[in-house]
Amino acid sequence: MQTSNATIPITDRAPKCSTCSIGQLCLPVGMSAQDVEKMDALVQDRVRVRKGDTLFRLGDPLVALYAIRFGTLKTHVTMEDGRSQVTGFYLPGEVVGFDGLQQMKHTSDATALEDTEVCVVRYDEMQRISASLPSLQHQFMRLMSKEITQDQVMLITLGSMRAEERLAGFLVNLSERLAARGYSPSEFVLRMSREEIGSYLGLKLETVSRLFSRFAEAGLIQVRQRHVKLIDMAGIRQVFGRGC
Amino acid sequence: MQTSNATIPITDRAPKCSTCSIGQLCLPVGMSAQDVEKMDALVQDRVRVRKGDTLFRLGDPLVALYAIRFGTLKTHVTMEDGRSQVTGFYLPGEVVGFDGLQQMKHTSDATALEDTEVCVVRYDEMQRISASLPSLQHQFMRLMSKEITQDQVMLITLGSMRAEERLAGFLVNLSERLAARGYSPSEFVLRMSREEIGSYLGLKLETVSRLFSRFAEAGLIQVRQRHVKLIDMAGIRQVFGRGC
DNA sequence: CGAGCCTTTGAGTTTCCTCAACCTGAGTGG
DNA sequence: CCACTCAGGTTGAGGAAACTCAAAGGCTCG
């Protein structure tokens, strides 16, 4: 599995927010149909990223934000001593890259967990268009705010919760996000390894594996490798809820 | 010490970004003098918050963001079971409230750690003015991006670092932020308790206290209560650097 | 100058980590 | 087509880091 920055531009047909099937989960959320049409000018390109490849890397100049059309990404940072931490998982309709706007440089790596396609939202275009489209400006603020809120939930998760609470929270969160995208909330395939889950949750992969086994033993879930079935959603929420 | 939402509006003289002494640490960072003058219309009010009082609380409707003129704030969230976590400390020139933009409701409490004064930046005004002032729009994006980056640094801190690395990182970060504000980078008074530091770093107050003692024993710092003197900055960075 | 909060320090415990061995399943080449 | 390989996953035993509980000392503020 290579880790090169091998992205493949897609040019066959112009992507349009106004006709995109996941529009209502993505940038256009809550915008009027009129306004969404104006956005079509914003997204000129799409890019495909193969499993294991990176969409961008820490330090790359930021020229665009990326909205996921299909696939899954993780963002992660590697420290000098080699320790690495996953800072986020991103599903279709979610937008990646907001962290780099301050320095106009990306502050993490973004790697595809499966073959993934993203819409390229050029930042300069976005600024230009949103000057005459206040709802777009507000929209970006909202998305960034959502990212901040999400990060702060993770801060509480990592700072105050015990291992089993963290994993339960992870499953609940993933379930809800998948459900919002029309997938089953109770049965899904994890796109990330135990190690990546552990990294995201501040745990070691063995701990994650043990917890999956313990949850299964308690009748909360069924697991076989990366295939997960949530059996007792209320029970899972309760484990999570003990700490939230 | 009360925890009521007792804010005191200040109306004696209109605040102006263009003449504010901390302007270059605050919203106007990097903006032209011309643009900053346009911002004066943005900040109509200031509010004073007394030590222990809250500027806003979780669930309050968000009508404005707040730039700190002087003082220190913490943002924090309390869970149902009573566990509480500090999600951030904010110094003069820093802007609080970005987390609430998605729902237009604050998602945490903001409490003053000492008597504090903030400039009120109404969100509707900000949107109106930034339509004709692109640099302001960009500025808000940058600030939000900074918040995201900062949160992600904390994610790595909480997820991957050991207790001593976390505390060393906290001291380095605080030192740098104080230095940027013209205070001594090596000698300062902590505005927050051991418990608040611990909560922020995902540690218990006893652990924080023990680490301070251990750092002092190792000749890295001097501590007496909340008065801290950083003796061996390189050494502190090294402790931090082992994990970053 | 007294009350209450914050801080320090100690002793024992818990949680999660480390190290290690083994298992499973998918892909590969003989 | 089957044995092999290898990455990813599971499970166990032992240990380290941080937590809990507890007691005592020090500041600050009224």
XYZ file of C-alpha atoms (C1' of nucleotides) in Angstrom:
548
model
C 0.000 0.000 0.000
C 1.666 3.196 -1.124
C 1.317 6.460 0.697
C 2.156 8.813 -2.124
C 0.116 11.873 -2.850
C -1.394 10.161 -5.850
C -4.636 11.900 -6.601
C -6.416 11.464 -9.880
C -8.368 14.454 -11.214
C -11.781 13.623 -12.594
C -12.857 15.764 -15.487
C -15.418 13.728 -17.389
C -18.440 15.677 -16.247
C -18.711 18.825 -14.222
C -19.927 18.144 -10.714
C -22.906 20.166 -9.609
C -24.008 20.775 -6.053
C -27.531 21.432 -7.293
C -27.904 17.897 -8.567
C -25.676 16.060 -6.138
C -27.376 13.262 -4.289
C -25.660 14.005 -1.025
C -26.138 17.743 -1.286
C -28.308 17.916 1.749
C -25.573 16.441 3.902
C -22.832 18.582 2.439
C -22.015 22.211 1.840
C -25.497 23.164 0.639
C -27.204 22.123 3.872
C -30.033 24.477 4.581
C -29.417 26.722 1.602
C -32.142 27.710 -0.835
C -32.233 26.004 -4.237
C -31.375 29.335 -5.857
C -28.304 29.757 -3.730
C -27.213 26.194 -4.334
C -27.254 26.826 -8.060
C -24.816 29.662 -7.587
C -22.579 27.221 -5.835
C -22.230 25.096 -8.925
C -19.566 27.520 -10.102
C -17.631 26.822 -6.950
C -16.939 23.165 -7.479
C -15.086 22.764 -10.760
C -13.118 19.623 -10.063
C -13.332 16.315 -8.423
C -10.438 14.157 -7.355
C -10.192 10.462 -6.732
C -7.931 9.128 -3.998
C -7.140 5.462 -3.864
C -7.127 3.500 -0.644
C -3.987 4.282 1.292
C -3.106 7.354 -0.745
C -3.107 10.838 0.698
C -5.300 13.716 -0.424
C -2.939 16.197 1.204
C -0.085 16.111 3.652
C 0.982 18.175 6.601
C 2.664 21.321 5.321
C 1.125 21.243 1.853
C -0.123 24.678 0.794
C -3.866 24.880 1.188
C -5.577 25.834 -2.040
C -8.885 24.133 -1.505
C -11.193 22.376 0.878
C -12.520 18.960 -0.009
C -16.054 17.631 0.277
C -16.290 13.865 0.203
C -18.543 12.402 -2.511
C -17.944 8.796 -1.576
C -15.427 6.941 0.497
C -13.825 7.577 3.858
C -10.834 9.657 4.921
C -8.836 9.907 8.085
C -6.798 12.909 9.141
C -3.753 12.193 11.222
C -0.553 13.708 12.551
C 2.752 11.959 13.141
C 5.099 13.192 15.836
C 8.889 13.251 15.598
C 9.251 10.165 17.730
C 7.009 8.255 15.369
C 3.890 8.243 17.489
C 0.910 8.977 15.299
C -2.577 10.102 16.152
C -5.747 10.016 14.109
C -7.550 13.334 14.548
C -10.685 12.555 12.600
C -12.643 10.233 10.339
C -14.652 11.795 7.515
C -17.664 10.356 5.694
C -19.428 11.390 2.470
C -20.771 14.928 2.652
C -18.221 15.991 5.242
C -15.657 18.660 4.459
C -11.948 18.263 5.164
C -9.245 20.892 5.416
C -10.559 23.618 7.702
C -7.631 23.275 10.053
C -5.227 24.720 7.518
C -6.932 28.038 6.841
C -4.982 29.981 9.403
C -1.582 29.343 7.886
C -2.965 28.424 4.492
C -1.079 25.189 4.992
C -2.524 21.842 5.891
C -1.778 20.853 9.467
C -2.389 17.144 9.103
C -2.247 14.324 6.587
C -5.488 13.157 4.990
C -5.431 9.512 3.925
C -8.113 7.481 2.178
C -9.323 4.431 4.111
C -10.974 3.154 0.931
C -11.194 4.410 -2.625
C -12.596 7.879 -2.230
C -13.756 10.767 -4.380
C -13.859 14.366 -3.240
C -15.150 17.639 -4.684
C -12.511 20.347 -4.804
C -13.683 23.638 -3.327
C -11.095 26.256 -4.190
C -10.670 28.659 -1.313
C -10.159 31.773 -3.417
C -13.304 31.010 -5.411
C -15.189 30.396 -2.229
C -14.176 33.797 -0.877
C -15.079 35.511 -4.119
C -18.484 33.896 -4.429
C -19.466 34.190 -0.810
C -19.025 37.964 -0.943
C -22.223 38.048 -2.988
C -23.778 35.006 -1.378
C -24.090 35.586 2.353
C -25.682 32.212 2.939
C -22.527 30.535 1.663
C -20.386 32.511 4.032
C -22.632 31.591 6.917
C -22.546 28.016 5.748
C -18.779 27.828 5.925
C -18.819 29.350 9.365
C -21.341 26.753 10.433
C -19.260 23.926 9.078
C -16.169 25.205 10.804
C -18.136 25.639 13.984
C -19.321 22.062 13.650
C -15.740 20.926 13.366
C -14.860 22.871 16.514
C -17.801 21.396 18.393
C -16.876 17.929 17.201
C -13.284 18.400 18.302
C -14.433 19.593 21.708
C -16.603 16.514 22.105
C -13.462 14.501 21.407
C -11.561 16.560 23.975
C -14.108 15.567 26.584
C -13.999 11.993 25.362
C -10.223 11.794 25.610
C -9.947 13.864 28.739
C -12.721 12.544 30.935
C -13.948 9.188 29.715
C -12.849 5.668 30.360
C -11.926 3.285 27.588
C -15.303 1.567 27.337
C -17.128 4.895 27.339
C -14.918 6.133 24.522
C -15.537 3.125 22.333
C -19.276 3.189 22.996
C -19.302 6.853 22.043
C -17.398 6.080 18.882
C -19.939 3.440 17.868
C -22.911 5.688 18.642
C -21.409 8.557 16.696
C -20.541 6.404 13.705
C -23.971 4.807 13.744
C -25.688 8.192 13.700
C -23.539 9.537 10.899
C -24.091 6.434 8.792
C -27.830 6.585 9.431
C -27.897 10.218 8.265
C -26.395 8.989 4.998
C -29.012 6.346 4.471
C -26.958 3.399 5.648
C -28.013 0.991 8.339
C -27.384 2.459 11.768
C -27.059 -0.965 13.310
C -24.918 -2.941 10.904
C -21.860 -1.692 9.087
C -18.309 -2.383 8.043
C -15.577 -0.436 9.758
C -13.250 1.166 7.250
C -10.539 1.619 9.842
C -8.324 -0.847 11.674
C -8.307 -1.462 15.421
C -5.118 0.509 15.560
C -6.705 3.518 13.845
C -9.710 3.391 16.144
C -7.393 3.169 19.118
C -5.309 6.067 17.910
C -8.422 8.170 17.471
C -9.666 7.265 20.949
C -6.331 7.502 22.730
C -6.178 3.748 23.312
C -3.964 0.897 22.191
C -5.189 -1.513 19.575
C -5.248 -4.397 22.062
C -7.515 -2.409 24.338
C -9.906 -1.724 21.467
C -9.922 -5.391 20.545
C -10.579 -6.452 24.128
C -13.410 -3.962 24.438
C -15.050 -5.212 21.248
C -14.876 -8.706 22.688
C -16.270 -7.559 26.003
C -19.116 -5.648 24.342
C -19.923 -8.761 22.323
C -19.834 -10.919 25.433
C -22.223 -8.506 27.135
C -24.618 -8.848 24.216
C -24.280 -5.234 23.151
C -22.831 -5.935 19.720
C -21.702 -8.665 17.363
C -18.266 -8.358 15.792
C -16.451 -10.344 13.224
C -13.356 -8.570 12.077
C -14.509 -5.249 10.740
C -18.120 -6.226 10.385
C -20.067 -4.787 13.323
C -23.696 -5.248 14.298
C -25.112 -3.124 17.079
C -27.545 -5.342 18.990
C -28.455 -3.345 22.067
C -28.284 0.289 21.073
C -29.797 1.427 24.350
C -27.194 -0.530 26.253
C -24.388 0.949 24.181
C -25.731 4.430 24.767
C -25.858 3.651 28.448
C -22.215 2.672 28.536
C -21.435 5.890 26.687
C -23.906 7.847 28.785
C -22.208 6.938 31.999
C -19.738 9.499 30.840
C -21.817 11.882 28.800
C -18.167 32.760 44.593
C -21.328 33.024 42.554
C -21.738 31.454 39.164
C -24.571 33.606 37.921
C -24.580 35.090 34.472
C -23.828 38.493 35.926
C -22.288 40.549 33.170
C -21.998 44.291 33.445
C -22.268 46.305 30.224
C -19.711 49.039 29.863
C -20.948 52.099 28.043
C -18.729 54.937 29.181
C -16.686 55.200 26.044
C -17.024 53.460 22.731
C -14.377 50.814 22.197
C -12.436 51.101 18.980
C -10.391 48.394 17.359
C -8.358 51.044 15.572
C -7.012 52.417 18.832
C -7.021 49.289 20.942
C -3.665 48.435 22.443
C -4.072 44.724 21.882
C -5.432 45.120 18.389
C -2.540 43.332 16.809
C -3.223 40.223 18.854
C -6.954 40.288 18.308
C -9.447 40.378 15.469
C -7.552 42.993 13.433
C -4.421 40.844 13.128
C -2.912 41.413 9.733
C -5.590 43.788 8.495
C -4.816 47.165 6.949
C -5.361 50.292 9.041
C -8.171 51.293 6.685
C -9.961 48.021 7.180
C -9.518 48.153 10.914
C -11.267 51.504 11.001
C -14.284 49.949 9.347
C -14.291 47.424 12.128
C -14.897 50.082 14.727
C -18.569 49.941 13.806
C -18.528 46.268 14.637
C -17.714 46.490 18.299
C -20.355 48.633 19.970
C -20.279 47.212 23.459
C -17.985 45.901 26.053
C -18.936 43.727 28.977
C -17.235 43.140 32.276
C -17.386 39.717 33.888
C -16.355 39.320 37.476
C -14.211 36.477 38.679
C -16.288 33.336 38.918
C -19.172 34.727 36.868
C -20.121 33.342 33.475
C -20.068 35.248 30.222
C -22.401 32.708 28.661
C -23.677 29.262 29.445
C -24.251 26.099 27.501
C -27.499 26.438 25.578
C -27.632 30.228 25.641
C -28.557 31.651 22.246
C -25.476 32.934 20.475
C -25.819 36.563 19.505
C -22.214 37.586 19.612
C -18.623 36.479 19.840
C -16.403 37.938 22.521
C -12.864 39.267 22.246
C -11.063 39.516 25.559
C -9.689 42.964 26.442
C -8.204 41.944 29.745
C -8.585 39.016 32.080
C -8.809 35.265 31.551
C -11.701 32.966 30.694
C -12.140 29.249 30.722
C -14.670 27.343 28.659
C -15.967 24.140 30.169
C -18.670 21.517 29.858
C -20.309 19.589 32.648
C -21.648 16.101 32.032
C -24.807 14.655 33.571
C -22.888 12.644 36.100
C -21.206 15.800 37.337
C -17.853 15.259 35.703
C -16.653 18.505 34.214
C -14.012 19.254 31.643
C -12.258 22.484 30.808
C -12.081 22.805 27.023
C -9.997 25.947 26.802
C -8.311 28.886 28.503
C -8.512 32.276 26.788
C -6.194 35.251 27.197
C -6.516 38.906 26.116
C -6.921 39.250 22.352
C -8.402 35.795 21.979
C -11.951 35.312 20.763
C -14.477 33.063 22.481
C -17.715 31.607 21.163
C -16.919 30.041 17.796
C -18.188 26.653 18.881
C -21.771 27.860 18.973
C -22.095 29.117 15.420
C -23.505 25.916 14.030
C -26.586 25.812 16.218
C -26.443 29.499 17.079
C -26.329 28.303 20.662
C -23.331 28.178 22.927
C -22.067 24.665 23.494
C -20.090 25.346 26.648
C -19.971 27.608 29.666
C -17.518 30.492 29.694
C -16.384 31.497 33.165
C -14.030 34.282 34.215
C -10.957 33.144 36.132
C -10.350 36.738 37.185
C -12.146 40.019 36.586
C -12.364 40.187 32.828
C -13.572 42.570 30.159
C -14.615 41.528 26.670
C -15.596 43.320 23.480
C -18.959 42.213 22.136
C -18.853 41.324 18.450
C -22.437 40.905 17.296
C -22.668 38.086 14.789
C -25.304 39.702 12.565
C -23.230 42.880 12.349
C -20.167 40.862 11.579
C -21.918 39.140 8.700
C -23.256 42.411 7.353
C -19.948 44.229 7.521
C -17.813 41.387 6.240
C -19.864 41.246 3.030
C -18.142 44.488 2.045
C -14.922 43.778 3.866
C -13.424 40.559 2.570
C -10.426 40.809 4.855
C -12.749 40.600 7.846
C -14.380 37.485 6.514
C -11.014 35.904 5.930
C -9.985 36.985 9.390
C -12.876 35.173 11.033
C -12.100 32.064 9.043
C -8.512 32.268 10.169
C -9.500 32.622 13.788
C -11.865 29.684 13.567
C -9.183 27.679 11.836
C -6.793 28.583 14.630
C -9.302 27.288 17.126
C -9.589 24.026 15.188
C -5.824 23.658 15.002
C -5.525 24.397 18.692
C -8.183 21.811 19.515
C -6.402 19.245 17.395
C -3.161 19.896 19.215
C -5.078 19.195 22.401
C -6.471 16.009 20.873
C -2.938 14.801 20.295
C -1.953 15.944 23.759
C -4.798 14.068 25.422
C -4.668 11.075 23.126
C -0.982 10.357 22.811
C 1.000 12.062 25.553
C 1.906 11.079 29.050
C 1.078 13.234 32.034
C 4.445 14.969 32.258
C 4.450 15.691 28.540
C 1.004 17.233 28.801
C 1.941 19.535 31.645
C 5.186 20.563 29.975
C 3.223 21.357 26.820
C 0.766 23.386 28.821
C 3.554 25.459 30.363
C 5.273 26.014 27.017
C 2.019 27.054 25.376
C 1.060 29.410 28.186
C 4.536 30.894 28.235
C 4.425 31.627 24.515
C 0.981 33.175 24.660
C 1.936 35.374 27.587
C 5.138 36.441 25.841
C 3.143 37.442 22.755
C 1.164 39.758 25.036
C 4.208 41.427 26.455
C 4.314 39.523 29.722
C 7.299 37.606 30.977
C 7.533 34.218 29.314
C 9.377 32.749 32.272
C 7.559 34.031 35.317
C 3.817 34.313 35.727
C 0.846 33.697 37.956
C -1.513 30.920 36.998
C -5.087 32.125 36.935
C -6.432 28.603 37.161
C -6.404 26.014 39.934
C -4.654 22.658 39.857
C -8.038 21.109 39.341
C -8.744 23.283 36.300
C -5.343 22.532 34.813
C -5.929 18.849 35.432
C -9.350 18.967 33.869
C -7.942 20.672 30.792
C -5.140 18.120 30.509
C -7.218 15.059 31.313
C -5.483 14.550 34.663
C -6.472 14.667 38.313
C -5.483 17.621 40.436
C -3.201 15.466 42.597
C -1.328 14.345 39.505
C -0.829 17.949 38.426
C 0.413 18.888 41.867
C 2.819 15.972 41.958
C 4.150 16.853 38.514
C 4.744 20.462 39.510
C 6.715 19.184 42.469
C 8.651 16.789 40.322
C 9.456 19.477 37.737
C 10.647 21.712 40.564
C 12.771 18.917 42.008
C 14.317 18.390 38.581
C 15.230 22.069 38.437
C 12.951 22.805 35.501
C 10.712 25.257 37.315
C 10.060 26.950 40.610
C 6.525 26.823 41.990
C 4.897 28.391 44.958
C 1.174 27.991 44.788
C 0.136 29.668 41.558
C 3.315 31.592 41.056
C 5.417 29.775 38.487
C 8.940 30.493 37.280
C 10.270 28.577 34.318
C 13.954 27.976 35.028
C 15.060 25.569 32.324
C 12.930 26.323 29.294
C 14.970 24.007 27.085
C 14.497 21.204 29.564
C 10.763 21.796 29.715
C 10.554 21.781 25.941
C 12.487 18.559 25.943
C 10.001 16.902 28.277
C 7.236 18.151 26.006
C 9.189 17.312 22.898
C 9.525 13.695 23.815
C 5.931 13.591 22.679
C 5.726 16.322 20.114
C -7.581 35.937 62.893
C -10.527 32.365 61.647
C -12.956 29.625 57.940
C -12.773 27.511 53.838
C -10.551 26.439 49.797
C -6.518 25.056 47.526
C -2.443 22.440 47.562
C 0.784 18.947 48.883
C 2.143 14.377 49.970
C 1.524 9.432 51.054
C -0.377 4.622 50.518
C -2.922 1.471 48.070
C -5.719 0.385 43.909
C -7.391 0.385 39.187
C -7.034 0.896 34.492
C -4.805 0.493 30.659
C -0.371 -0.561 28.543
C 3.459 -3.690 27.160
C 5.112 -7.798 25.623
C 4.249 -12.057 23.695
C 1.994 -15.851 21.565
C -1.399 -17.400 18.709
C -5.288 -17.049 15.431
C -7.786 -15.602 11.128
C -8.577 -14.384 6.520
C -7.157 -12.511 2.133
C -4.040 -12.573 -1.357
C -0.027 -15.132 -3.860
C 2.670 -18.248 -6.114
C 3.940 -22.932 -6.857
C -6.142 -25.694 -6.151
C -3.770 -25.668 -2.084
C -0.063 -24.345 0.921
C 2.163 -20.191 2.187
C 2.661 -15.528 3.686
C 1.610 -11.568 5.971
C -1.107 -8.023 7.893
C -4.568 -7.501 11.077
C -6.909 -9.230 15.078
C -7.440 -11.807 19.550
C -6.140 -13.241 24.060
C -3.233 -13.780 28.244
C 0.135 -12.411 31.923
C 2.538 -9.041 34.172
C 3.719 -4.151 34.976
C 3.536 0.922 34.991
C 1.079 5.156 35.061
C -2.322 7.608 36.912
C -6.318 7.437 40.024
C -8.666 7.216 44.651
C -8.802 7.942 49.284
C -6.908 10.194 53.119
C -4.634 13.488 56.053
C -2.240 17.558 56.910
C -0.445 22.141 55.795
C -0.782 26.913 53.617
C -3.211 31.008 51.486
C -6.643 34.222 50.903
C -10.430 36.786 51.998
C -13.782 38.325 54.717
